[in-house]
Coordinates of C-alpha atoms in Angstrom, one line a residue:
Chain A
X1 CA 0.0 0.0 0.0
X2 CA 1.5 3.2 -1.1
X3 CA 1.2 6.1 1.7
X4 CA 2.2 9.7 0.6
X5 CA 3.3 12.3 2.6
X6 CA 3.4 16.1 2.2
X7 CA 7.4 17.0 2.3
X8 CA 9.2 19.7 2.5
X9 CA 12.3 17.6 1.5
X10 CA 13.0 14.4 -0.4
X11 CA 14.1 11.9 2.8
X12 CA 12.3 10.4 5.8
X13 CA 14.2 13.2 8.0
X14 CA 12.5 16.1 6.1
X15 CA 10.2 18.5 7.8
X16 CA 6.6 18.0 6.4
X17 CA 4.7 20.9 4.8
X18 CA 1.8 21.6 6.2
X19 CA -0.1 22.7 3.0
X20 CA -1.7 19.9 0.4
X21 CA -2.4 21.4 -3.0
X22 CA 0.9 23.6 -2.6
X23 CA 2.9 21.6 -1.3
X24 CA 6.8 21.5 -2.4
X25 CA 7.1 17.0 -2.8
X26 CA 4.7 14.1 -2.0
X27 CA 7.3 11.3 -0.4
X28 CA 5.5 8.1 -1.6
X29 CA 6.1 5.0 0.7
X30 CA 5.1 1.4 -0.2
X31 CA 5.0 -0.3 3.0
X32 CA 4.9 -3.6 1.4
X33 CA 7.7 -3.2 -1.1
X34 CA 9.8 -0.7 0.9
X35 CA 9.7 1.4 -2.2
X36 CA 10.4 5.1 -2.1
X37 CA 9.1 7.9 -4.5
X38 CA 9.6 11.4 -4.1
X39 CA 7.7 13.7 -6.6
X40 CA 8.6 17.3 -7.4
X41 CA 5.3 19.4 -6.8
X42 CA 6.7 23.1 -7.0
X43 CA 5.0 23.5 -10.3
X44 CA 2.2 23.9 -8.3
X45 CA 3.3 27.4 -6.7
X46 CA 3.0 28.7 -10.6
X47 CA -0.9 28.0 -10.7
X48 CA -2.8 30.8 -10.3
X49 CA -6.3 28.9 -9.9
X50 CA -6.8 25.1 -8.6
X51 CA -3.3 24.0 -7.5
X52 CA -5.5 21.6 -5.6
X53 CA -7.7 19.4 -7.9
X54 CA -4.3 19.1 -9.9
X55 CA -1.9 18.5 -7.1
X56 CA -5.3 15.7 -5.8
X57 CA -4.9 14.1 -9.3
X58 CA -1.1 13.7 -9.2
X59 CA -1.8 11.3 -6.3
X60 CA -4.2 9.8 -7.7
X61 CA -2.2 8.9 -10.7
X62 CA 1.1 7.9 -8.0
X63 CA -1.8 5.4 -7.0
X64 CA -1.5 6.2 -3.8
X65 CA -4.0 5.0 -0.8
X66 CA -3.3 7.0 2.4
X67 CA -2.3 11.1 2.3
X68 CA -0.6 11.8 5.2
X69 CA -0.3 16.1 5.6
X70 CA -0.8 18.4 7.9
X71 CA -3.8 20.9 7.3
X72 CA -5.6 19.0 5.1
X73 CA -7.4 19.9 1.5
X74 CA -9.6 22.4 0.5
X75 CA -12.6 21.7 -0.5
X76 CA -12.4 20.9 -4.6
X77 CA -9.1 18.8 -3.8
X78 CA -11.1 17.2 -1.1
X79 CA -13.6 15.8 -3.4
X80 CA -11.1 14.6 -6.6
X81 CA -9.9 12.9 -3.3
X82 CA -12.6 11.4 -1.8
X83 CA -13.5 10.4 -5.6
X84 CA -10.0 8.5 -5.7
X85 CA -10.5 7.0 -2.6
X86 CA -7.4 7.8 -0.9
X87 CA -7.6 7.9 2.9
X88 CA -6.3 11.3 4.9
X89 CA -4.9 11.9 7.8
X90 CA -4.0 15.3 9.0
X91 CA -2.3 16.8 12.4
X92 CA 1.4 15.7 11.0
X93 CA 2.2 19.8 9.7
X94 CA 5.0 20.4 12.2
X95 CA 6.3 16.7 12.3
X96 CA 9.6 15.0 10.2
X97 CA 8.6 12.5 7.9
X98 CA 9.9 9.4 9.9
X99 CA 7.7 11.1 13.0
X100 CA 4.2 11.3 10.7
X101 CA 4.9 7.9 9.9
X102 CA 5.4 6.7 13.4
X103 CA 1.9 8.8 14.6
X104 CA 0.3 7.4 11.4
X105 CA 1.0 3.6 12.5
X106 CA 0.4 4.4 16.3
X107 CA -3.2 6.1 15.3
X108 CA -2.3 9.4 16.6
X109 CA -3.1 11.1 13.8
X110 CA -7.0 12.2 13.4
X111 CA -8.8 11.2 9.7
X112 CA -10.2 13.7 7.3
X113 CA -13.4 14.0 6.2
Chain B
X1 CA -19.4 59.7 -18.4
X2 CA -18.2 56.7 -16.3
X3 CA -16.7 57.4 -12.8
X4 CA -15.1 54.5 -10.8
X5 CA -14.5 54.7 -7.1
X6 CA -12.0 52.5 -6.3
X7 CA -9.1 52.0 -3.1
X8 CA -6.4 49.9 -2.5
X9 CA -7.5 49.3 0.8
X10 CA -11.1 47.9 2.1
X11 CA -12.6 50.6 4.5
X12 CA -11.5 53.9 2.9
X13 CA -14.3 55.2 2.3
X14 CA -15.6 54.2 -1.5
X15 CA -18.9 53.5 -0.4
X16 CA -19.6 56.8 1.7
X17 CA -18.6 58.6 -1.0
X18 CA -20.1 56.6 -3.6
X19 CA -23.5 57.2 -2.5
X20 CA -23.1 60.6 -1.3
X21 CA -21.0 61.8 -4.5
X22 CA -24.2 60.0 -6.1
X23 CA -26.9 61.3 -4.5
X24 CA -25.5 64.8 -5.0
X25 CA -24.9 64.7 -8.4
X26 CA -28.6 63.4 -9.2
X27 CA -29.7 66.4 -7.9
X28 CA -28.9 68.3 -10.8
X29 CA -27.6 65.8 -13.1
X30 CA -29.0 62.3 -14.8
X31 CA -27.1 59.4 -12.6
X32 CA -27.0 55.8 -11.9
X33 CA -24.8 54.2 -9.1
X34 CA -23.8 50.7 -9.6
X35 CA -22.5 48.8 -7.1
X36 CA -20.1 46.3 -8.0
X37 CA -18.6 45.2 -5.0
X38 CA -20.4 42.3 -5.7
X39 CA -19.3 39.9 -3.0
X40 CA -20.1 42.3 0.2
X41 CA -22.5 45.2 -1.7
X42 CA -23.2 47.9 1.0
X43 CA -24.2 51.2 -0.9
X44 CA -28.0 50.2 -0.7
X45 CA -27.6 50.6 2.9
X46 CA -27.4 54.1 2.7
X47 CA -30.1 55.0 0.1
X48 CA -33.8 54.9 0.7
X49 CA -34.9 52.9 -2.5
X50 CA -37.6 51.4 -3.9
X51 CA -36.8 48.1 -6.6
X52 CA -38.2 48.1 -10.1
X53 CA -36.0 45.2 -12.0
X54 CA -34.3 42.4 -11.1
X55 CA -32.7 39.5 -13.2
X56 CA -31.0 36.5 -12.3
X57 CA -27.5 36.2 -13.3
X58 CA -25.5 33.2 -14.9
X59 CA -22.5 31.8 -16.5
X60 CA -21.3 29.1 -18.5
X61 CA -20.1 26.0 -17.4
X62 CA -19.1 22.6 -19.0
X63 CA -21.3 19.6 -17.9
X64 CA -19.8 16.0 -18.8
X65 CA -22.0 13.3 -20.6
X66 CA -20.1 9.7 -19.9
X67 CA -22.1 7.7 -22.6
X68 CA -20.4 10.2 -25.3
X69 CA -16.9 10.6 -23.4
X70 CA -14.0 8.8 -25.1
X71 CA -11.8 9.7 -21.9
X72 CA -9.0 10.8 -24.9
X73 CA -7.9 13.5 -21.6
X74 CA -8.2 16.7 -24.3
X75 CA -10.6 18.8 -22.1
X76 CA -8.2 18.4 -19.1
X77 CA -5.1 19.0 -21.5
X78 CA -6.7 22.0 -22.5
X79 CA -7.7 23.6 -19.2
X80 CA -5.6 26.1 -17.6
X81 CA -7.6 26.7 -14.5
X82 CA -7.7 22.9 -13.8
X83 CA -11.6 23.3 -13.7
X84 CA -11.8 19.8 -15.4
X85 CA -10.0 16.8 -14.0
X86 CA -9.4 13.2 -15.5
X87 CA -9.6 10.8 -12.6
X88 CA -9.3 7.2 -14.5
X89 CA -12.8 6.8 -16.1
X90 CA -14.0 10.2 -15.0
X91 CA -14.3 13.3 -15.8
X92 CA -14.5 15.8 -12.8
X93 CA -15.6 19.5 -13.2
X94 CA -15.3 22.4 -11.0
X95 CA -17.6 24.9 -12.0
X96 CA -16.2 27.2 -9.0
X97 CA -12.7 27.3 -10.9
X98 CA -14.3 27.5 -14.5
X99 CA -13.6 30.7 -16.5
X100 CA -16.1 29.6 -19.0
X101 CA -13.7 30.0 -21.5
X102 CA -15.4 27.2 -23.8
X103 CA -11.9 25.6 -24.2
X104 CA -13.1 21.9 -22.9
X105 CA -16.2 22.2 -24.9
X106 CA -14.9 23.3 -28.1
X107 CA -11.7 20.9 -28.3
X108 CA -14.1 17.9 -27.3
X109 CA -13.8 15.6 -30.2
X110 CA -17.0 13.8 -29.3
X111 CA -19.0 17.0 -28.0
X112 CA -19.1 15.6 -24.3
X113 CA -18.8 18.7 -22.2
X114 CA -21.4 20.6 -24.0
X115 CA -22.0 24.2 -21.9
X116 CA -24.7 25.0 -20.0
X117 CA -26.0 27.7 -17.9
X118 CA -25.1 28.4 -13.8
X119 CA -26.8 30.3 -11.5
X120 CA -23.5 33.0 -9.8
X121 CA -25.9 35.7 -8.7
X122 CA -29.1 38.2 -8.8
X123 CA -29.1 42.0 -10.1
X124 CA -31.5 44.7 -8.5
X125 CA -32.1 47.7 -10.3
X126 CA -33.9 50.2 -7.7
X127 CA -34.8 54.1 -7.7
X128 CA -33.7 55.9 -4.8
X129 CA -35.3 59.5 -5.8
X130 CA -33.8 60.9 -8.6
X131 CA -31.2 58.7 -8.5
X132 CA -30.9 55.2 -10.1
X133 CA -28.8 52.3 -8.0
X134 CA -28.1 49.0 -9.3
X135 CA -26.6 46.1 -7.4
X136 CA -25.6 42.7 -7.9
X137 CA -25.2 40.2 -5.6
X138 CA -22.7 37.3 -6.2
X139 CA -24.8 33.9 -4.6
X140 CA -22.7 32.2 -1.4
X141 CA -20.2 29.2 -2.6
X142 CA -18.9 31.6 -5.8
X143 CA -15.6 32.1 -6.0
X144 CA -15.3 34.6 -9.3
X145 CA -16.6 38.0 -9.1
X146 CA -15.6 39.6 -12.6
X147 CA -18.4 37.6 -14.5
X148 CA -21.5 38.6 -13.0
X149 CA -19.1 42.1 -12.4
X150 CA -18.8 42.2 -16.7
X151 CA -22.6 41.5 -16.7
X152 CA -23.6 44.6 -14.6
X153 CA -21.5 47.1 -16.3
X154 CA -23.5 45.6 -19.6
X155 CA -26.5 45.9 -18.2
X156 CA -25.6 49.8 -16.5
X157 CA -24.1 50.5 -20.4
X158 CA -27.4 49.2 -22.2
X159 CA -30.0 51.0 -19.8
X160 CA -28.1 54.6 -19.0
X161 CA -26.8 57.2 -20.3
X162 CA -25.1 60.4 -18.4
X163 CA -23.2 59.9 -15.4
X164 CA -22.6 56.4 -14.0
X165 CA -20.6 56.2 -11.0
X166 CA -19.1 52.5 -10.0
X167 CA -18.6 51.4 -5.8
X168 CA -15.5 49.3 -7.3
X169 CA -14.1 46.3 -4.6
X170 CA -11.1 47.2 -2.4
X171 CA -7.7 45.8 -3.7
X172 CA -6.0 45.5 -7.1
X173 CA -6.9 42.0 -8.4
X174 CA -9.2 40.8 -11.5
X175 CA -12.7 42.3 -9.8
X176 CA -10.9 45.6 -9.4
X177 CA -9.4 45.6 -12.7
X178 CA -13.0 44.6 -14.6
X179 CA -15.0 47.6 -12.2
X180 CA -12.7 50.1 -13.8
X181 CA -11.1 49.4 -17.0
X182 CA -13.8 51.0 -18.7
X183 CA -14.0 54.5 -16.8
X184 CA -13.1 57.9 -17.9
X185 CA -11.7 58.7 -14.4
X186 CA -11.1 56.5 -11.3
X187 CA -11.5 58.3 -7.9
X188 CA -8.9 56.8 -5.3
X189 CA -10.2 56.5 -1.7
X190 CA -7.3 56.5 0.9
X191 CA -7.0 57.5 4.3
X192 CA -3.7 59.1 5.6
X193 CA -2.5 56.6 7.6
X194 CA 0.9 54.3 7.0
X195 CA -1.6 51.6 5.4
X196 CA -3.7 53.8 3.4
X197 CA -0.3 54.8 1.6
X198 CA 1.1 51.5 1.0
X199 CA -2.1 50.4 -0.6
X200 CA -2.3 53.4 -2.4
X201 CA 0.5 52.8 -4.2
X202 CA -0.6 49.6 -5.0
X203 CA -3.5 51.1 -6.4
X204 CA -2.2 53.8 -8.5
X205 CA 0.5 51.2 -10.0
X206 CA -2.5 49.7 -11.4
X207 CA -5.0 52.4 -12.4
X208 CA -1.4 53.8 -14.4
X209 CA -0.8 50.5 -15.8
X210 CA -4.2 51.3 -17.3
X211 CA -3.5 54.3 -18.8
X212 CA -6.3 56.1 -16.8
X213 CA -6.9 59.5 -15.6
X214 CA -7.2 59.4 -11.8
X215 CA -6.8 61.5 -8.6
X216 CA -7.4 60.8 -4.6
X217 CA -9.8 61.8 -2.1
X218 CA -8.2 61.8 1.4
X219 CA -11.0 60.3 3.7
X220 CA -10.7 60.6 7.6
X221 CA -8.2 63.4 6.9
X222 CA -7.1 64.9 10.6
X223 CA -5.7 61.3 11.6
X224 CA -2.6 59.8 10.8
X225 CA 0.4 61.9 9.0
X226 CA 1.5 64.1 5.8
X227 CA 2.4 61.1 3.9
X228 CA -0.3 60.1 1.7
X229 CA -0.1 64.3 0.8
X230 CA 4.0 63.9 0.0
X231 CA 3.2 61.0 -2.0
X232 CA 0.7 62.5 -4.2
X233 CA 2.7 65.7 -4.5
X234 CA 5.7 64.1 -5.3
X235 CA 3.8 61.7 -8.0
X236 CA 1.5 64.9 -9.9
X237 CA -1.3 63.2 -8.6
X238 CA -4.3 65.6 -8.2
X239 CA -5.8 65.7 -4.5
X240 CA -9.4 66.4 -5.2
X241 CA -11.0 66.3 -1.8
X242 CA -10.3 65.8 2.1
X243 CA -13.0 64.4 4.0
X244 CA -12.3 65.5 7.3
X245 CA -12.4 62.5 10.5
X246 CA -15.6 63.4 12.6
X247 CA -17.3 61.4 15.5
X248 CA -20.5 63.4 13.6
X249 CA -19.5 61.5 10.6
X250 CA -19.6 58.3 11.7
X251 CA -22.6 58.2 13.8
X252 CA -24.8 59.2 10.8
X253 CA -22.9 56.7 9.1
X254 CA -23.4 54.1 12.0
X255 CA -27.1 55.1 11.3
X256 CA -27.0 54.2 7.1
X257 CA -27.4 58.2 6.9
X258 CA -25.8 59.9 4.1
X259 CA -23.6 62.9 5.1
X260 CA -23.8 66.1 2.8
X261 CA -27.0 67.4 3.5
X262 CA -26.2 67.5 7.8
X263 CA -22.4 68.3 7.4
X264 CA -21.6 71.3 5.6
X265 CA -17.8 70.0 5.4
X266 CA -18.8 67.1 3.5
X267 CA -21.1 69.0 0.8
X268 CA -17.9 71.3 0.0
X269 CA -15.5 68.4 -1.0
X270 CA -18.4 67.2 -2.5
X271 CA -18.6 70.3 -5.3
X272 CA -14.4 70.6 -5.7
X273 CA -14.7 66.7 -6.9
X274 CA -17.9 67.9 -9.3
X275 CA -16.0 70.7 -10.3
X276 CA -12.9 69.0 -11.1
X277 CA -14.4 65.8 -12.8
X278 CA -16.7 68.1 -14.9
X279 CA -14.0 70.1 -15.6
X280 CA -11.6 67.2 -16.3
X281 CA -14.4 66.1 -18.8
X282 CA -14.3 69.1 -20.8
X283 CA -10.6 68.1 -21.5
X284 CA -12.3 65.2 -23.9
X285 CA -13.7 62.4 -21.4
X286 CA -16.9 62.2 -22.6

């Protein structure tokens, strides 16, 4: 199962970025394969008008299952989300990635609906 | 003649002056004040009226037919706002984020996303004595102003002639920009405070950028400092009135009271902005 995170950085010790459609990398994890994918997002700061549908669909197309962020999406990314079926968790803004991770698998962190 | 009434900042003054400016002129002169601040409208406050039109207000907006759709990912290719989505087998749109630019529809090999009207807003046209107010009203959940903004200028231009004077929105982005492009002088509202100047300047960059004629009226003048006066020296930029700061002022305006007729002050920076705008108008505004 692939979970992304929201990054600030490419590795598990990056800060996360608290924002979803804006944000500056997803850090993909497959918990099954141990795979790691970290996609560039910065094109996103360029859009003038729905950086979050687009940024919702770049996820869905990294086919992944859980989004792990901070603030959570607004509302139009919310529902391409919700349409992909990909699971949120918020709360994780201020947290490394290795510490969202840890707070994801201990349940800390509250789901988004 | 068109007159916008515009600021860089939100709480100048645009609308106090906006329907006093307008209620003064219709004294002697044919008027209409539109309101255009379409996302908080506030200028009806202040006028006793009475309504005699409204319309309902719309724009267009792609809607998806699956049976037709090939799912060839064109319409999303082709959308710069990212109104319209692909998500695997569907098609997503978000008629928030549309521009109804017809982009989708048009490129659709298979006509699936054929346009069709949305409901963004109502427009009131009311009497308020001699004077003629419009308003529109953008509808809660709307995120795009300049449409039903471009519709109410259309409607103003269709139904009026002589003077038409717009309440424009605070700021300097797309709704600002559609409220005045089309006016033969835009009235800045500042007030003389370290705020009032910065956004002044934002707003001046802009109304230049359009190649307008403009000048400022100083609203609360008394507070604050000499700045915003500097500025506009410095610049050439014509000072047409100071609205002096008054607890009298703002309790009639507490009350939804215009000022001119109870504040002598007021009526006087009333007639220098007549004078000069009339007089700016014989240089070839129409």
């Amino acid at each position: 199962m692939k979970i992304a995170f929201t990054t600030k950085g490419k590795d598990w010790n990056a800060m996360m970025d608290p924002r979803f459609g804006r944000t500056e990398y997803f850090f993909v994890y497959d918990d099954e394969t141990e795979e790691i994918i970290v996609e560039d997002n910065s094109d996103s700061t360029q859009e003038a008008h729905g950086a979050g549908p687009k940024t919702a669909q770049k996820l869905f197309d990294l086919q992944a299952k859980i989004l792990i962020t901070g603030n959570g999406p607004g509302g139009n990314a919310g529902v391409v989300l919700e349409k992909a079926g990909i699971e949120i968790y918020t709360g994780a803004g201020e947290m490394t990635v290795k510490e969202a991770y840890e707070a994801f698998k201990n349940n800390k962190l509250p789901l988004f609906k | 003649m068109k007159i916008a009434i515009a600021s860089g900042k939100g709480g100048t003054g645009k609308t106090t002056l906006s329907t006093n400016l307008a209620s003064y002129l219709a004294e002697s002169d044919n008027v209409v004040l539109v309101d255009l601040d379409v996302e908080e409208p506030n200028s009806g406050l202040f006028l006793e009226r009475k309504l005699i039109h409204s319309e309902e207000k719309f724009k267009m907006i792609p809607e998806w037919i699956k049976d037709k759709c090939t799912l060839c990912g064109e319409c999303q290719k082709n959308c710069n706002y990212h109104a319209v989505i692909q998500l695997g087998t569907m098609i997503l749109v978000f008629p928030e984020l549309c521009h109804s630019c017809y982009a989708c529809s048009e490129l659709c090999p298979v006509n699936a996303l054929p346009m069709k009207e949305k409901k963004i807003g109502d427009l009131s046209h009311y009497k308020a004595g001699n004077l003629d107010f419009i308003e529109s009203k953008l509808m809660i959940g709307e995120e795009q102003a300049v449409p039903l903004i471009k519709q109410t200028i259309k409607y103003t231009d269709s139904n009026f002639e002589g003077i038409k004077i717009f309440d424009s929105p605070p700021g300097t982005s797309c709704p600002v920009i559609e409220a005045v492009k089309d006016a033969d002088f835009i009235i800045l509202v500042t007030e003389p405070t370290p705020f009032g100047l910065n956004d002044l300047k934002l707003a001046v960059e802009t109304v230049r950028e359009l190649n307008k004629k403009f000048g400022v009226v100083i609203n609360r003048f008394g507070i604050g400092n000499n700045d915003v006066i500097e500025y506009c020296n410095n610049e050439n930029i014509p000072i047409l009135a100071k609205i002096p700061n008054s607890r009298k002022i703002a309790e009639l305006y507490s009350k939804g009271e215009l000022l001119y007729n109870s504040i002598p002050e007021v009526k006087e920076e009333l007639i220098k902005i007549k004078d000069f705008i009339f007089s700016t108008a014989e240089e070839g505004v129409k």
